[in-house]
Short mmCIF file of C-alpha atoms in Angstrom, two decimals:
data_model
loop_
_atom_site.label_atom_id
_atom_site.label_comp_id
_atom_site.label_asym_id
_atom_site.label_seq_id
_atom_site.Cartn_x
_atom_site.Cartn_y
_atom_site.Cartn_z
CA UNK A 1 -25.30 96.93 128.20
CA UNK A 2 -22.99 96.19 131.06
CA UNK A 3 -19.93 98.20 132.02
CA UNK A 4 -17.70 95.16 131.36
CA UNK A 5 -18.95 94.90 127.82
CA UNK A 6 -18.22 98.56 127.13
CA UNK A 7 -14.71 98.31 128.53
CA UNK A 8 -13.79 95.50 126.09
CA UNK A 9 -14.43 97.63 123.02
CA UNK A 10 -11.09 98.50 121.34
CA UNK A 11 -11.32 101.31 118.79
CA UNK A 12 -9.64 100.78 115.43
CA UNK A 13 -6.29 102.56 115.52
CA UNK A 14 -6.83 103.66 111.92
CA UNK A 15 -9.47 106.15 113.08
CA UNK A 16 -7.55 107.27 116.14
CA UNK A 17 -5.78 110.59 116.01
CA UNK A 18 -2.09 109.77 116.32
CA UNK A 19 0.79 112.10 116.90
CA UNK A 20 2.97 112.70 113.81
CA UNK A 21 5.73 110.29 114.93
CA UNK A 22 3.30 107.47 115.70
CA UNK A 23 1.46 108.07 112.44
CA UNK A 24 4.73 107.91 110.49
CA UNK A 25 5.75 104.67 112.20
CA UNK A 26 2.38 103.17 111.39
CA UNK A 27 2.72 104.17 107.73
CA UNK A 28 6.16 102.55 107.55
CA UNK A 29 4.82 99.38 109.14
CA UNK A 30 1.92 99.23 106.69
CA UNK A 31 4.02 100.08 103.63
CA UNK A 32 2.21 103.39 103.07
CA UNK A 33 5.21 105.66 102.59
CA UNK A 34 3.79 107.43 99.56
CA UNK A 35 6.15 109.95 97.99
CA UNK A 36 8.39 110.30 101.06
CA UNK A 37 11.24 108.08 99.69
CA UNK A 38 11.40 109.87 96.34
CA UNK A 39 11.37 113.32 97.97
CA UNK A 40 14.15 112.19 100.28
CA UNK A 41 16.07 110.90 97.24
CA UNK A 42 15.63 114.25 95.47
CA UNK A 43 17.01 116.13 98.47
CA UNK A 44 20.05 113.84 98.60
CA UNK A 45 20.62 114.20 94.85
CA UNK A 46 20.50 117.99 95.02
CA UNK A 47 22.88 118.14 98.00
CA UNK A 48 25.39 115.70 96.47
CA UNK A 49 25.55 117.22 92.99
CA UNK A 50 25.48 120.81 94.21
CA UNK A 51 28.37 120.10 96.56
CA UNK A 52 30.37 118.63 93.64
CA UNK A 53 29.38 121.14 90.96
CA UNK A 54 27.97 124.53 91.94
CA UNK A 55 26.27 124.88 88.56
CA UNK A 56 23.76 122.15 89.35
CA UNK A 57 21.13 124.53 90.75
CA UNK A 58 22.19 127.47 88.63
CA UNK A 59 19.38 129.28 86.77
CA UNK A 60 20.43 128.13 83.31
CA UNK A 61 20.83 124.49 84.37
CA UNK A 62 17.45 124.43 86.13
CA UNK A 63 15.79 125.80 82.99
CA UNK A 64 17.43 123.10 80.88
CA UNK A 65 16.62 120.41 83.42
CA UNK A 66 12.95 121.43 83.65
CA UNK A 67 12.60 121.30 79.86
CA UNK A 68 14.13 117.82 79.68
CA UNK A 69 12.01 116.59 82.57
CA UNK A 70 8.88 117.86 80.78
CA UNK A 71 8.86 115.26 78.00
CA UNK A 72 10.22 112.44 80.16
CA UNK A 73 7.51 113.17 82.72
CA UNK A 74 4.79 113.27 80.07
CA UNK A 75 5.77 109.84 78.76
CA UNK A 76 6.05 108.56 82.34
CA UNK A 77 2.49 109.79 82.99
CA UNK A 78 1.33 107.72 80.02
CA UNK A 79 3.10 104.61 81.25
CA UNK A 80 1.86 105.28 84.76
CA UNK A 81 -1.71 104.65 83.61
CA UNK A 82 -0.77 101.25 82.20
CA UNK A 83 1.18 100.34 85.35
CA UNK A 84 -1.86 101.17 87.48
CA UNK A 85 -3.59 98.32 85.65
CA UNK A 86 -0.70 96.04 86.54
CA UNK A 87 0.38 95.87 82.89
CA UNK A 88 3.25 97.21 80.81
CA UNK A 89 3.34 99.06 77.49
CA UNK A 90 6.52 98.83 75.42
CA UNK A 91 5.26 100.91 72.51
CA UNK A 92 4.41 104.31 73.99
CA UNK A 93 7.74 106.01 73.28
CA UNK A 94 7.73 104.82 69.68
CA UNK A 95 4.09 105.82 69.35
CA UNK A 96 5.04 109.32 70.47
CA UNK A 97 7.79 109.40 67.84
CA UNK A 98 5.35 108.22 65.17
CA UNK A 99 2.87 110.93 66.15
CA UNK A 100 5.59 113.58 66.00
CA UNK A 101 6.69 112.40 62.55
CA UNK A 102 3.07 112.44 61.41
CA UNK A 103 2.72 116.01 62.67
CA UNK A 104 5.89 117.14 60.93
CA UNK A 105 4.98 115.52 57.61
CA UNK A 106 1.46 116.99 57.64
CA UNK A 107 2.71 120.52 58.40
CA UNK A 108 5.99 120.73 56.54
CA UNK A 109 5.45 118.51 53.51
CA UNK A 110 1.70 118.86 52.98
CA UNK A 111 1.23 122.40 54.28
CA UNK A 112 -1.57 121.48 56.63
CA UNK A 113 -2.85 123.96 59.19
CA UNK A 114 -0.85 123.39 62.45
CA UNK A 115 -3.93 123.20 64.65
CA UNK A 116 -5.55 120.61 62.41
CA UNK A 117 -2.31 118.64 62.23
CA UNK A 118 -2.06 118.59 66.04
CA UNK A 119 -5.66 117.40 66.34
CA UNK A 120 -4.95 114.61 63.85
CA UNK A 121 -1.81 113.48 65.70
CA UNK A 122 -3.60 113.48 69.05
CA UNK A 123 -6.53 111.60 67.55
CA UNK A 124 -4.12 109.11 66.04
CA UNK A 125 -2.60 108.48 69.47
CA UNK A 126 -6.04 107.85 70.95
CA UNK A 127 -6.99 105.56 68.05
CA UNK A 128 -3.84 103.48 68.46
CA UNK A 129 -4.55 103.21 72.19
CA UNK A 130 -8.07 102.02 71.36
CA UNK A 131 -6.77 99.30 69.04
CA UNK A 132 -4.13 98.10 71.47
CA UNK A 133 -6.57 98.19 74.37
CA UNK A 134 -9.09 96.18 72.35
CA UNK A 135 -6.55 93.46 71.57
CA UNK A 136 -5.62 93.32 75.25
CA UNK A 137 -9.01 93.63 76.95
CA UNK A 138 -11.32 91.93 74.43
CA UNK A 139 -9.17 89.48 72.48
CA UNK A 140 -7.16 88.60 75.58
CA UNK A 141 -3.65 88.98 74.21
CA UNK A 142 -1.16 89.94 76.95
CA UNK A 143 -0.35 93.64 76.94
CA UNK A 144 3.35 92.84 76.72
CA UNK A 145 2.85 91.02 73.41
CA UNK A 146 0.43 93.57 71.97
CA UNK A 147 2.67 96.52 72.72
CA UNK A 148 5.82 94.70 71.60
CA UNK A 149 4.15 94.20 68.23
CA UNK A 150 3.16 97.87 68.35
CA UNK A 151 6.74 98.90 69.05
CA UNK A 152 7.93 97.12 65.91
CA UNK A 153 5.04 98.31 63.79
CA UNK A 154 5.36 102.00 64.82
CA UNK A 155 9.07 101.93 64.07
CA UNK A 156 8.33 100.76 60.55
CA UNK A 157 5.42 103.18 60.13
CA UNK A 158 7.63 106.09 61.19
CA UNK A 159 10.15 105.24 58.49
CA UNK A 160 7.36 104.77 55.96
CA UNK A 161 5.77 108.14 56.73
CA UNK A 162 9.10 109.94 56.54
CA UNK A 163 9.85 108.42 53.15
CA UNK A 164 13.34 108.70 51.73
CA UNK A 165 14.20 111.73 53.87
CA UNK A 166 14.45 110.41 57.43
CA UNK A 167 15.41 113.74 59.00
CA UNK A 168 12.68 116.29 59.61
CA UNK A 169 13.60 119.57 61.25
CA UNK A 170 10.93 121.32 63.35
CA UNK A 171 13.02 124.43 64.02
CA UNK A 172 10.70 126.79 62.12
CA UNK A 173 7.41 125.40 63.40
CA UNK A 174 5.02 126.37 66.15
CA UNK A 175 6.14 123.26 68.10
CA UNK A 176 9.61 124.74 68.53
CA UNK A 177 8.13 128.13 69.37
CA UNK A 178 5.95 126.60 72.09
CA UNK A 179 8.83 124.55 73.49
CA UNK A 180 10.95 127.70 73.74
CA UNK A 181 8.26 129.90 75.24
CA UNK A 182 8.94 131.18 78.76
CA UNK A 183 6.39 132.88 80.98
CA UNK A 184 7.14 136.39 82.25
CA UNK A 185 8.13 136.44 85.93
CA UNK A 186 4.87 138.02 87.24
CA UNK A 187 2.81 135.38 85.43
CA UNK A 188 4.99 132.57 86.78
CA UNK A 189 4.65 133.89 90.34
CA UNK A 190 0.89 134.13 89.88
CA UNK A 191 0.84 130.46 88.88
CA UNK A 192 2.80 129.69 92.05
CA UNK A 193 0.32 131.52 94.25
CA UNK A 194 -2.57 129.68 92.61
CA UNK A 195 -0.94 126.28 93.08
CA UNK A 196 -0.13 126.84 96.75
CA UNK A 197 -3.54 128.36 97.45
CA UNK A 198 -5.42 125.51 95.78
CA UNK A 199 -3.28 122.96 97.63
CA UNK A 200 -3.93 124.61 101.00
CA UNK A 201 -7.67 124.93 100.42
CA UNK A 202 -7.92 121.36 99.12
CA UNK A 203 -6.09 119.98 102.15
CA UNK A 204 -8.22 121.95 104.60
CA UNK A 205 -11.48 120.92 102.93
CA UNK A 206 -10.38 117.29 102.88
CA UNK A 207 -9.39 117.38 106.56
CA UNK A 208 -12.69 118.95 107.58
CA UNK A 209 -14.70 116.35 105.65
CA UNK A 210 -12.73 113.45 107.13
CA UNK A 211 -13.20 114.79 110.66
CA UNK A 212 -16.91 115.17 110.13
CA UNK A 213 -16.99 111.54 108.92
CA UNK A 214 -15.10 110.40 112.03
CA UNK A 215 -11.96 109.44 110.09
CA UNK A 216 -8.36 110.19 110.88
CA UNK A 217 -7.14 113.38 109.25
CA UNK A 218 -4.05 115.56 109.17
CA UNK A 219 -3.81 118.26 111.79
CA UNK A 220 -4.09 121.87 110.70
CA UNK A 221 -0.50 122.41 111.83
CA UNK A 222 0.73 119.60 109.58
CA UNK A 223 -1.25 121.02 106.66
CA UNK A 224 0.25 124.43 107.30
CA UNK A 225 3.79 123.04 107.43
CA UNK A 226 3.33 121.11 104.19
CA UNK A 227 1.92 124.20 102.49
CA UNK A 228 4.85 126.33 103.63
CA UNK A 229 7.34 123.72 102.40
CA UNK A 230 5.55 123.52 99.05
CA UNK A 231 5.56 127.31 98.74
CA UNK A 232 9.25 127.52 99.68
CA UNK A 233 10.32 124.89 97.12
CA UNK A 234 8.07 126.20 94.37
CA UNK A 235 9.01 129.86 94.73
CA UNK A 236 12.70 129.06 95.16
CA UNK A 237 12.49 127.27 91.81
CA UNK A 238 10.56 130.11 90.16
CA UNK A 239 12.88 132.81 91.50
CA UNK A 240 15.93 130.86 90.33
CA UNK A 241 14.69 130.15 86.79
CA UNK A 242 13.54 133.76 86.43
CA UNK A 243 17.18 134.80 86.65
CA UNK A 244 17.52 133.01 83.31
CA UNK A 245 14.76 132.55 80.70
CA UNK A 246 12.03 131.75 83.24
CA UNK A 247 9.35 129.10 83.57
CA UNK A 248 9.27 127.01 80.39
CA UNK A 249 5.93 126.20 78.79
CA UNK A 250 6.65 122.43 78.46
CA UNK A 251 7.30 122.13 82.21
CA UNK A 252 4.19 124.18 82.95
CA UNK A 253 2.18 121.91 80.63
CA UNK A 254 3.47 118.84 82.48
CA UNK A 255 2.32 120.35 85.78
CA UNK A 256 -1.15 121.13 84.42
CA UNK A 257 -1.58 117.63 82.99
CA UNK A 258 -0.38 116.08 86.26
CA UNK A 259 -2.91 118.13 88.24
CA UNK A 260 -5.75 117.09 85.92
CA UNK A 261 -4.72 113.43 86.12
CA UNK A 262 -4.42 113.67 89.90
CA UNK A 263 -7.94 115.08 90.22
CA UNK A 264 -9.31 112.42 87.92
CA UNK A 265 -7.65 109.54 89.78
CA UNK A 266 -8.56 110.76 93.27
CA UNK A 267 -11.88 112.51 92.84
CA UNK A 268 -13.79 110.60 90.18
CA UNK A 269 -15.52 107.25 90.11
CA UNK A 270 -13.59 106.40 86.96
CA UNK A 271 -10.26 107.02 88.70
CA UNK A 272 -11.20 104.75 91.56
CA UNK A 273 -12.25 102.11 89.03
CA UNK A 274 -8.74 102.15 87.54
CA UNK A 275 -7.24 101.44 90.95
CA UNK A 276 -9.82 98.72 91.58
CA UNK A 277 -9.11 96.96 88.28
CA UNK A 278 -5.38 97.17 88.83
CA UNK A 279 -5.64 95.95 92.41
CA UNK A 280 -7.92 92.96 91.84
CA UNK A 281 -9.63 92.35 88.50
CA UNK A 282 -12.06 89.75 89.72
CA UNK A 283 -13.13 91.80 92.73
CA UNK A 284 -13.61 94.82 90.48
CA UNK A 285 -15.73 92.82 88.04
CA UNK A 286 -17.93 91.43 90.83
CA UNK A 287 -18.44 94.91 92.23
CA UNK A 288 -19.98 96.03 88.95
CA UNK A 289 -17.05 97.81 87.35
CA UNK A 290 -16.90 97.48 83.56
CA UNK A 291 -13.40 96.09 83.48
CA UNK A 292 -13.10 95.85 79.70
CA UNK A 293 -14.18 99.44 79.18
CA UNK A 294 -11.80 100.69 81.86
CA UNK A 295 -8.87 98.80 80.36
CA UNK A 296 -9.50 100.05 76.82
CA UNK A 297 -10.01 103.64 77.97
CA UNK A 298 -6.75 103.56 79.95
CA UNK A 299 -4.85 102.53 76.83
CA UNK A 300 -6.55 105.37 74.94
CA UNK A 301 -5.48 107.91 77.58
CA UNK A 302 -1.95 106.55 77.47
CA UNK A 303 -1.95 106.91 73.68
CA UNK A 304 -3.07 110.52 74.00
CA UNK A 305 -0.33 111.33 76.50
CA UNK A 306 2.23 109.56 74.30
CA UNK A 307 1.22 111.88 71.45
CA UNK A 308 1.72 114.87 73.77
CA UNK A 309 5.16 113.47 74.60
CA UNK A 310 6.00 113.36 70.91
CA UNK A 311 4.82 116.92 70.42
CA UNK A 312 6.88 118.27 73.32
CA UNK A 313 10.03 116.37 72.46
CA UNK A 314 9.79 117.33 68.79
CA UNK A 315 9.55 120.97 69.86
CA UNK A 316 12.35 120.81 72.42
CA UNK A 317 14.77 118.95 70.14
CA UNK A 318 13.46 120.57 66.88
CA UNK A 319 13.46 117.11 65.39
CA UNK A 320 10.60 114.92 64.17
CA UNK A 321 12.72 112.43 62.26
CA UNK A 322 13.48 108.79 62.82
CA UNK A 323 16.00 109.57 65.58
CA UNK A 324 13.56 111.49 67.79
CA UNK A 325 12.93 108.63 70.21
CA UNK A 326 14.85 105.59 71.26
CA UNK A 327 14.80 102.74 73.71
CA UNK A 328 16.27 105.01 76.36
CA UNK A 329 13.13 107.19 76.36
CA UNK A 330 10.95 104.22 77.21
CA UNK A 331 13.29 102.90 79.88
CA UNK A 332 13.66 106.31 81.51
CA UNK A 333 9.89 106.76 81.58
CA UNK A 334 9.26 103.34 83.12
CA UNK A 335 12.03 103.98 85.63
CA UNK A 336 10.53 107.38 86.47
CA UNK A 337 7.09 105.95 87.19
CA UNK A 338 8.44 103.14 89.37
CA UNK A 339 10.98 105.30 91.18
CA UNK A 340 8.18 107.78 91.89
CA UNK A 341 6.24 105.10 93.73
CA UNK A 342 3.90 103.45 91.22
CA UNK A 343 3.71 99.73 91.81
CA UNK A 344 4.67 97.34 89.03
CA UNK A 345 1.95 95.04 90.32
CA UNK A 346 -0.90 97.46 89.72
CA UNK A 347 -3.46 99.27 91.85
CA UNK A 348 -1.06 101.62 93.59
CA UNK A 349 0.44 104.92 92.49
CA UNK A 350 -0.47 108.52 91.89
CA UNK A 351 -0.26 111.18 89.21
CA UNK A 352 2.71 112.74 90.98
CA UNK A 353 4.76 109.53 91.06
CA UNK A 354 5.94 109.78 87.42
CA UNK A 355 6.58 113.52 87.75
CA UNK A 356 8.73 113.12 90.85
CA UNK A 357 10.40 110.07 89.33
CA UNK A 358 11.17 112.05 86.18
CA UNK A 359 12.78 114.71 88.37
CA UNK A 360 14.95 112.03 89.98
CA UNK A 361 15.97 110.45 86.67
CA UNK A 362 16.53 113.82 85.02
CA UNK A 363 18.53 115.15 87.98
CA UNK A 364 20.76 112.07 88.06
CA UNK A 365 21.50 112.24 84.33
CA UNK A 366 22.00 116.00 84.44
CA UNK A 367 24.20 115.92 87.51
CA UNK A 368 26.38 113.10 86.20
CA UNK A 369 26.77 114.94 82.90
CA UNK A 370 27.90 118.09 84.74
CA UNK A 371 30.58 116.24 86.65
CA UNK A 372 31.87 114.52 83.51
CA UNK A 373 30.29 111.06 83.56
CA UNK A 374 29.25 109.58 80.23
CA UNK A 375 25.88 108.07 79.35
CA UNK A 376 27.02 104.59 80.35
CA UNK A 377 27.50 105.65 83.96
CA UNK A 378 24.19 107.51 83.89
CA UNK A 379 22.36 104.34 82.84
CA UNK A 380 24.09 102.23 85.50
CA UNK A 381 23.22 104.62 88.32
CA UNK A 382 19.66 105.07 87.08
CA UNK A 383 19.32 101.27 87.00
CA UNK A 384 20.53 101.02 90.61
CA UNK A 385 18.00 103.64 91.71
CA UNK A 386 15.29 101.76 89.82
CA UNK A 387 16.26 98.51 91.51
CA UNK A 388 16.11 100.20 94.90
CA UNK A 389 12.63 101.52 94.07
CA UNK A 390 11.39 98.07 93.06
CA UNK A 391 12.79 96.53 96.25
CA UNK A 392 11.05 99.24 98.27
CA UNK A 393 7.83 98.51 96.40
CA UNK A 394 8.11 94.80 97.19
CA UNK A 395 8.76 95.54 100.87
CA UNK A 396 5.79 97.91 100.94
CA UNK A 397 3.50 95.23 99.52
CA UNK A 398 4.77 92.78 102.12
CA UNK A 399 3.98 95.32 104.84
CA UNK A 400 0.47 95.76 103.49
CA UNK A 401 -0.13 92.01 103.47
CA UNK A 402 1.06 91.78 107.06
CA UNK A 403 -1.58 94.28 108.17
CA UNK A 404 -4.27 92.68 106.02
CA UNK A 405 -4.48 95.31 103.27
#
């Protein structure tokens, strides 16, 4: 091989080690911003509302906010799965309400064992997801139509299950006890240490593996900085809430579910198949992925998470009646997933997108409430943030097309 030939070889910049500024510019150009916009939005929201009302980051308000974010985030996680397929599900909030009503009726009116009742409600959510997924993936009915029919049907079923008494209080049930359980401070700090430690180890292991494979990876300094920032934010939150009741179980449960979903999406073959189906169905089918099975299973997972949403919200609000859920729950959850960075067009998003988006939506609503705005203003501002997120998503996709991704 001649010297001239060697000199013409241009290495792919994607495997070059770039400095942080150059790497950031490249990510912007390629539309690979990840969670950076939503984290930036959260910082702005905290600064603005705290400067207007000093109670925004007070211990009691953070405890309330975390509890509200817990059930919004759980429903957003459910919708996130459907969005990853490039589809939409209009029935998940109402399904969660139906599951909660089923749980309340079984426990309070039929005296069923709480554990058995919970298993039945969770199984019911999975079964409904299976049926809806079958109509979508096998029969070929658009998900929008299937879930719209589901929305109407679950509303009627909820009223039928409740019978003549549409109100069903859950105040004396284990659901309310769980929703109002707060971890002691030492336990909460232990959870914080575990989360930061696992994050640091996971990042280091991933960087080492990528370097051994000759791929671009984060520097150890960058990993250390991110870990310190995570630790600072997490422990600042834990220290603050421990001045009040402490870390609420529903918010802890949301974090655990998000971690499990994150590991499944990033580390398993099944998770990668979901992205592949959402990104390009035909390419996924030709590569050997069982598209129908993936689609049905995703609807089943979403049904399960919707049931969890119903359980948490019934416990937090001590209500399993017909007024437990409304259209606003669904819209907030969809907005949370999209604001967090999940694409409406499928194939792009993460488990943390709906959680971060739920924090944004919850913080906006909470902050506006503290400064005296009514629900109308909250919806308008949330809609503007959602519109900005969709525009950013469209620009990101354009950037990816420009670089051939």
